[in-house]
Amino acid sequence: MNDRSIAILSTGLVTSVGLSAPASCAAIRAKISSPTETRFIDSNGEWIMAHQVQLDKPWRGRAKLAKMAAMAIEECLEGVERSEWSRIPLLLCVAEKDRPGRMEGLDDRLLGEVEEALEVRLGAGSAVIAWGRVSVLVAHVAGQKIVSDNRSPSVLIVATDSLSNWSTLSAYVEDDRLLTSQQSNGFLPGEASGALLIGQSNESASIVCEAVDFGAEPANVHAELPLRAQGLTTAIKRALAKSGRGMQDISFGMADASGESYYFKEAALALTRTLRQRRESFDIWHPAECVGETGAAIGAVVIAVAFAATEKSYAPGDVVLAHLSNDAGQRAATVLYRQGRRQ
């Protein structure tokens, strides 16, 4: 079984602009954004704005992460008998271990709390993947191996994260990385959860993950080195080579950039180093402009938006290049293809 055999079969989303995948994707398509005031004040005495998920109860901290994850899972597995849920391994994607203000208990308690919220114990092989924004693609590689080894016909990849707690916000305020009235080169923090059910592709409409690969960027956002997008370029070139495609075959791109010029510059540099044939245009979508900087959850948001856009045919085409970048320098890229539609 190769990369092309694995498909995203269904999705679930909980974001600040929608409590389901259809609602979130429709809002993102319409460029709707709804940041609200947090309970915290920045160094200029102004309220910090964030893309916050509004739930029926005032959940906070790890309890809110678990609740959002459970909601996304329930949506994603809506077409699966509940009695079968306990056979599906869960790969839970969370913030990287060195993320400023990282919540306690993500590695050893959150998975059990998600299962408690669902009232279901999920399948053998369930694990936590703590690689921040690149987590979903790391999880995809692990999930593909589970499926190819016949340990399970499907795997559930779930990402849940929030940057709306003070211990995280204060670190970004100190680093002057938040978007404020005094700082235009910054991002708005957010929170979200996403779920992707992956398994062997079939004849029904699904988006196939043709390839995933990785790179490392020495000039990360913290390094005082000239940015040449080496890591992202490597990840993209490797993913394209695995998929048997070139940039001329890609319909559009998707990125996790959320506002800082560093990541937009990186994406532009990587594009100039990989796109060798003239194109009239090449769209790169940025869902974070609507849902904020959602950390580990952005990978699920990006793929769910690609899933919806190609399924409903409002995308520029059916071959998508998506890429993700961590502050520490990890880079990941994937080539996605909507089978059974346009060539």
Coordinates of C-alpha atoms in Angstrom, one line a residue:
M1 CA 0.0 0.0 0.0
N2 CA 1.5 3.4 -1.0
D3 CA 0.7 7.0 -0.1
R4 CA -1.9 7.2 -2.8
S5 CA -4.0 4.5 -1.1
I6 CA -4.8 6.6 1.9
A7 CA -7.6 9.0 1.8
I8 CA -9.4 11.5 4.1
L9 CA -12.9 10.0 4.3
S10 CA -14.6 12.5 6.5
T11 CA -13.9 15.6 8.6
G12 CA -15.1 17.5 11.7
L13 CA -14.3 21.0 12.8
V14 CA -14.9 23.3 15.8
T15 CA -13.7 26.8 15.2
S16 CA -14.4 30.4 16.2
V17 CA -16.5 30.8 13.0
G18 CA -18.4 27.6 13.1
L19 CA -19.1 24.5 15.4
S20 CA -19.1 22.1 12.5
A21 CA -17.0 21.5 9.3
P22 CA -19.7 22.8 6.9
A23 CA -20.3 25.9 9.0
S24 CA -16.6 26.6 9.5
C25 CA -15.7 26.0 5.8
A26 CA -18.6 28.2 4.6
A27 CA -17.4 31.0 6.9
I28 CA -13.8 30.6 5.8
R29 CA -14.9 30.7 2.1
A30 CA -16.8 33.9 2.8
K31 CA -13.8 35.4 4.6
I32 CA -15.8 35.8 7.8
S33 CA -13.7 36.5 10.9
S34 CA -15.0 37.1 14.5
P35 CA -12.2 38.0 17.0
T36 CA -13.4 39.0 20.4
E37 CA -11.9 40.5 23.5
T38 CA -10.2 38.2 25.9
R39 CA -9.9 38.7 29.7
F40 CA -6.3 39.8 29.3
I41 CA -4.5 43.1 28.6
D42 CA -1.4 43.7 26.6
S43 CA 1.6 45.8 27.5
N44 CA -0.1 48.9 26.0
G45 CA -3.1 48.5 28.3
E46 CA -5.4 47.3 25.5
W47 CA -7.6 44.2 25.6
I48 CA -6.0 41.3 23.7
M49 CA -8.2 40.1 20.9
A50 CA -8.5 36.4 20.0
H51 CA -10.6 34.1 17.9
Q52 CA -12.4 32.3 20.7
V53 CA -14.8 29.3 20.3
Q54 CA -18.1 30.0 22.0
L55 CA -19.6 26.9 23.6
D56 CA -22.8 26.3 25.6
K57 CA -20.8 26.3 28.8
P58 CA -17.8 28.4 29.9
W59 CA -15.2 25.6 29.5
R60 CA -11.6 26.6 30.0
G61 CA -8.2 25.1 29.8
R62 CA -7.8 21.4 29.1
A63 CA -11.5 20.7 29.7
K64 CA -12.3 23.0 26.7
L65 CA -9.7 21.2 24.5
A66 CA -11.3 17.9 25.4
K67 CA -14.8 19.2 24.7
M68 CA -13.9 20.7 21.4
A69 CA -12.1 17.5 20.3
A70 CA -15.1 15.4 21.3
M71 CA -17.4 17.6 19.2
A72 CA -15.2 17.3 16.2
I73 CA -14.9 13.6 16.6
E74 CA -18.6 13.1 16.9
E75 CA -19.1 15.0 13.6
C76 CA -16.3 13.2 11.8
L77 CA -17.6 9.7 12.9
E78 CA -21.3 10.5 12.2
G79 CA -21.4 7.9 9.5
V80 CA -19.8 5.2 11.6
E81 CA -21.7 3.0 14.1
R82 CA -20.9 4.1 17.6
S83 CA -20.2 0.5 18.5
E84 CA -17.3 0.6 16.0
W85 CA -15.6 3.7 17.5
S86 CA -13.7 1.7 20.1
R87 CA -11.9 -0.1 17.3
I88 CA -10.5 3.1 15.7
P89 CA -7.1 4.3 16.9
L90 CA -7.0 8.0 17.8
L91 CA -3.9 10.0 17.1
L92 CA -4.3 13.2 19.2
C93 CA -2.3 16.2 18.0
V94 CA -1.4 18.8 20.5
A95 CA 1.0 21.7 21.1
E96 CA 4.7 21.1 20.8
K97 CA 6.5 20.5 24.1
D98 CA 8.5 23.8 24.0
R99 CA 5.4 26.0 23.2
P100 CA 5.3 29.0 25.6
G101 CA 2.7 28.5 28.3
R102 CA 1.9 25.0 27.2
M103 CA -0.9 23.5 29.3
E104 CA 0.0 20.7 31.7
G105 CA -1.4 17.2 31.2
L106 CA -1.5 17.3 27.4
D107 CA 0.7 14.2 27.1
D108 CA -0.7 12.0 29.9
R109 CA -4.2 13.2 30.6
L110 CA -5.9 14.8 27.6
L111 CA -6.4 11.6 25.7
G112 CA -8.3 10.0 28.6
E113 CA -10.4 13.2 29.0
V114 CA -11.4 13.1 25.3
E115 CA -12.5 9.5 25.7
E116 CA -14.4 10.5 28.9
A117 CA -16.2 13.3 27.0
L118 CA -17.1 10.8 24.3
E119 CA -18.0 8.1 26.8
V120 CA -16.1 5.7 24.5
R121 CA -12.6 4.2 24.9
L122 CA -11.0 4.4 21.5
G123 CA -8.9 1.8 19.8
A124 CA -5.6 0.2 20.5
G125 CA -2.6 2.2 19.2
S126 CA -4.1 5.5 20.2
A127 CA -1.4 8.1 21.0
V128 CA -0.5 11.7 21.5
I129 CA 1.5 13.5 18.9
A130 CA 3.0 16.7 20.2
W131 CA 4.5 18.5 17.2
G132 CA 2.4 21.6 17.1
R133 CA 1.4 22.9 13.7
V134 CA 3.0 20.0 11.8
S135 CA 1.4 17.4 14.0
V136 CA -1.4 16.5 11.7
L137 CA 0.9 15.4 8.9
V138 CA 3.2 13.6 11.4
A139 CA 0.0 11.8 12.5
H140 CA -1.0 11.0 8.9
V141 CA 2.3 9.2 8.3
A142 CA 1.8 7.2 11.5
G143 CA -1.8 6.5 10.6
Q144 CA -0.9 5.3 7.2
K145 CA 1.4 2.8 8.7
I146 CA -1.3 1.5 11.0
V147 CA -3.6 1.0 8.0
S148 CA -1.0 -0.5 5.8
D149 CA 0.0 -2.9 8.5
N150 CA -3.6 -4.0 8.7
R151 CA -3.9 -3.1 12.4
S152 CA -7.0 -1.1 11.6
P153 CA -8.9 -0.2 8.5
S154 CA -9.1 3.4 9.6
V155 CA -7.5 5.9 11.9
L156 CA -8.9 9.0 13.5
I157 CA -6.5 12.1 13.5
V158 CA -7.7 14.7 15.9
A159 CA -6.0 18.1 16.6
T160 CA -7.0 20.4 19.5
D161 CA -5.3 23.5 20.7
S162 CA -5.7 27.0 22.2
L163 CA -3.5 30.0 22.5
S164 CA -6.0 31.9 24.5
N165 CA -4.5 31.2 28.0
W166 CA -2.5 33.9 29.8
S167 CA 0.7 31.9 30.2
T168 CA 0.9 31.6 26.4
L169 CA -0.4 35.1 25.6
S170 CA 2.0 36.7 28.0
A171 CA 5.0 35.1 26.3
Y172 CA 3.9 36.3 22.8
V173 CA 3.2 39.8 24.2
E174 CA 6.7 39.9 25.6
D175 CA 8.1 38.8 22.2
D176 CA 5.9 41.4 20.5
R177 CA 4.3 38.8 18.2
L178 CA 0.6 39.6 18.7
L179 CA -1.4 41.7 16.3
T180 CA -2.3 44.9 18.1
S181 CA -2.9 48.6 17.4
Q182 CA 0.8 49.1 17.9
Q183 CA 2.0 46.0 16.1
S184 CA 1.0 45.2 12.5
N185 CA 3.4 42.3 12.0
G186 CA 1.7 39.8 14.3
F187 CA -1.1 37.3 14.6
L188 CA -4.4 37.0 16.5
P189 CA -4.4 34.0 18.8
G190 CA -7.1 31.4 18.3
E191 CA -8.4 28.0 19.3
A192 CA -9.9 25.1 17.4
S193 CA -10.3 21.4 17.0
G194 CA -10.4 19.3 13.9
A195 CA -10.9 15.6 13.2
L196 CA -9.9 13.6 10.1
L197 CA -10.9 10.0 9.5
I198 CA -8.3 8.4 7.2
G199 CA -8.4 5.0 5.6
Q200 CA -7.9 3.1 2.3
S201 CA -9.4 5.0 -0.6
N202 CA -12.4 3.6 -2.4
E203 CA -14.6 4.6 -5.3
S204 CA -16.6 7.1 -3.4
A205 CA -15.6 10.8 -3.5
S206 CA -12.7 11.4 -1.1
I207 CA -9.6 13.4 -1.1
V208 CA -6.5 11.2 -1.4
C209 CA -3.2 12.2 0.4
E210 CA -0.8 11.4 -2.4
A211 CA 2.4 12.2 -0.5
V212 CA 3.7 13.7 2.8
D213 CA 7.3 14.8 3.5
F214 CA 9.2 17.0 5.9
G215 CA 12.1 19.5 6.1
A216 CA 14.0 21.5 8.7
E217 CA 14.5 25.2 8.5
P218 CA 17.7 26.5 10.2
A219 CA 16.6 30.1 9.9
N220 CA 13.5 29.7 12.0
V221 CA 11.4 32.5 13.3
H222 CA 13.6 32.9 16.4
A223 CA 17.0 32.6 14.6
E224 CA 19.0 35.6 13.5
L225 CA 19.8 34.1 10.1
P226 CA 18.8 35.1 6.6
L227 CA 15.6 33.3 5.6
R228 CA 15.9 31.2 2.4
A229 CA 13.0 28.8 3.0
Q230 CA 15.3 25.8 2.7
G231 CA 13.3 23.6 5.0
L232 CA 9.9 24.3 3.4
T233 CA 11.4 24.0 -0.1
T234 CA 12.8 20.6 0.8
A235 CA 9.5 19.4 2.1
I236 CA 7.6 20.6 -0.9
K237 CA 10.1 19.1 -3.4
R238 CA 10.1 15.8 -1.7
A239 CA 6.3 15.6 -1.5
L240 CA 6.0 16.5 -5.2
A241 CA 8.5 13.9 -6.1
K242 CA 6.7 11.2 -4.1
S243 CA 3.4 12.2 -5.7
G244 CA 4.9 12.1 -9.2
R245 CA 3.7 15.6 -9.8
G246 CA 5.3 19.0 -10.5
M247 CA 4.2 22.4 -9.4
Q248 CA 2.7 22.9 -12.8
D249 CA 0.1 20.2 -11.8
I250 CA -0.9 21.9 -8.5
S251 CA -4.2 23.7 -8.7
F252 CA -3.7 25.9 -5.6
G253 CA -1.9 26.0 -2.3
M254 CA -2.9 26.1 1.3
A255 CA -0.7 27.4 4.2
D256 CA -0.9 27.8 7.9
A257 CA 0.4 31.4 7.9
S258 CA -1.5 33.5 10.4
G259 CA -0.3 37.0 10.1
E260 CA 3.5 37.3 10.7
S261 CA 5.5 38.5 7.7
Y262 CA 8.1 35.8 8.3
Y263 CA 5.8 32.9 7.3
F264 CA 4.3 34.8 4.3
K265 CA 7.9 35.5 3.1
E266 CA 8.8 31.8 3.6
A267 CA 5.9 30.6 1.5
A268 CA 6.7 33.1 -1.3
L269 CA 10.4 32.1 -1.3
A270 CA 9.5 28.4 -1.4
L271 CA 7.1 29.0 -4.3
T272 CA 9.8 30.8 -6.3
R273 CA 12.1 27.8 -5.7
T274 CA 9.7 25.2 -6.8
L275 CA 7.5 26.8 -9.5
R276 CA 9.5 26.7 -12.7
Q277 CA 6.8 27.2 -15.3
R278 CA 5.0 30.4 -15.8
R279 CA 1.5 30.6 -14.3
E280 CA -1.0 33.4 -14.8
S281 CA -1.9 33.0 -11.1
F282 CA -1.3 30.7 -8.2
D283 CA -3.7 31.0 -5.3
I284 CA -2.5 30.3 -1.7
W285 CA -5.3 30.1 0.8
H286 CA -4.8 31.0 4.5
P287 CA -7.6 29.8 6.7
A288 CA -5.9 31.2 9.7
E289 CA -7.0 34.7 8.6
C290 CA -10.5 33.7 9.7
V291 CA -9.8 31.4 12.7
G292 CA -6.6 32.9 14.0
E293 CA -3.4 31.2 15.1
T294 CA -4.7 27.8 16.3
G295 CA -1.5 26.0 16.8
A296 CA -1.7 22.2 16.3
A297 CA -5.3 22.5 15.1
I298 CA -4.4 24.4 11.9
G299 CA -3.4 21.3 10.0
A300 CA -6.8 19.8 10.5
V301 CA -8.4 23.1 9.5
V302 CA -6.3 23.3 6.3
I303 CA -7.1 19.8 5.2
A304 CA -10.8 20.1 6.1
V305 CA -11.1 23.3 4.0
A306 CA -9.4 21.5 1.1
F307 CA -11.8 18.6 1.5
A308 CA -14.8 20.9 1.4
A309 CA -13.6 23.1 -1.4
T310 CA -12.8 20.3 -3.8
E311 CA -15.9 18.3 -2.8
K312 CA -18.2 21.3 -3.6
S313 CA -16.1 22.4 -6.6
Y314 CA -15.4 25.9 -5.6
A315 CA -11.7 25.3 -5.5
P316 CA -9.5 26.3 -8.5
G317 CA -8.9 22.6 -9.1
D318 CA -8.5 19.2 -7.5
V319 CA -4.8 19.0 -6.8
V320 CA -3.8 20.8 -3.6
L321 CA -0.4 21.5 -2.1
A322 CA -0.6 22.2 1.6
H323 CA 2.3 23.1 3.9
L324 CA 2.8 23.7 7.6
S325 CA 5.5 25.3 9.6
N326 CA 6.5 25.3 13.3
D327 CA 8.3 28.1 15.1
A328 CA 11.1 25.7 16.0
G329 CA 11.9 25.0 12.3
Q330 CA 10.0 21.8 11.5
R331 CA 8.3 22.0 8.0
A332 CA 5.8 19.6 6.4
A333 CA 4.1 19.5 3.0
T334 CA 1.5 17.3 1.5
V335 CA -0.1 16.8 -2.0
L336 CA -3.9 16.1 -1.9
Y337 CA -6.0 15.1 -4.8
R338 CA -9.8 14.8 -5.1
Q339 CA -10.4 11.6 -6.9
G340 CA -13.3 10.9 -9.2
R341 CA -13.6 14.5 -10.4
R342 CA -11.6 16.8 -12.7
Q343 CA -8.2 15.6 -13.9

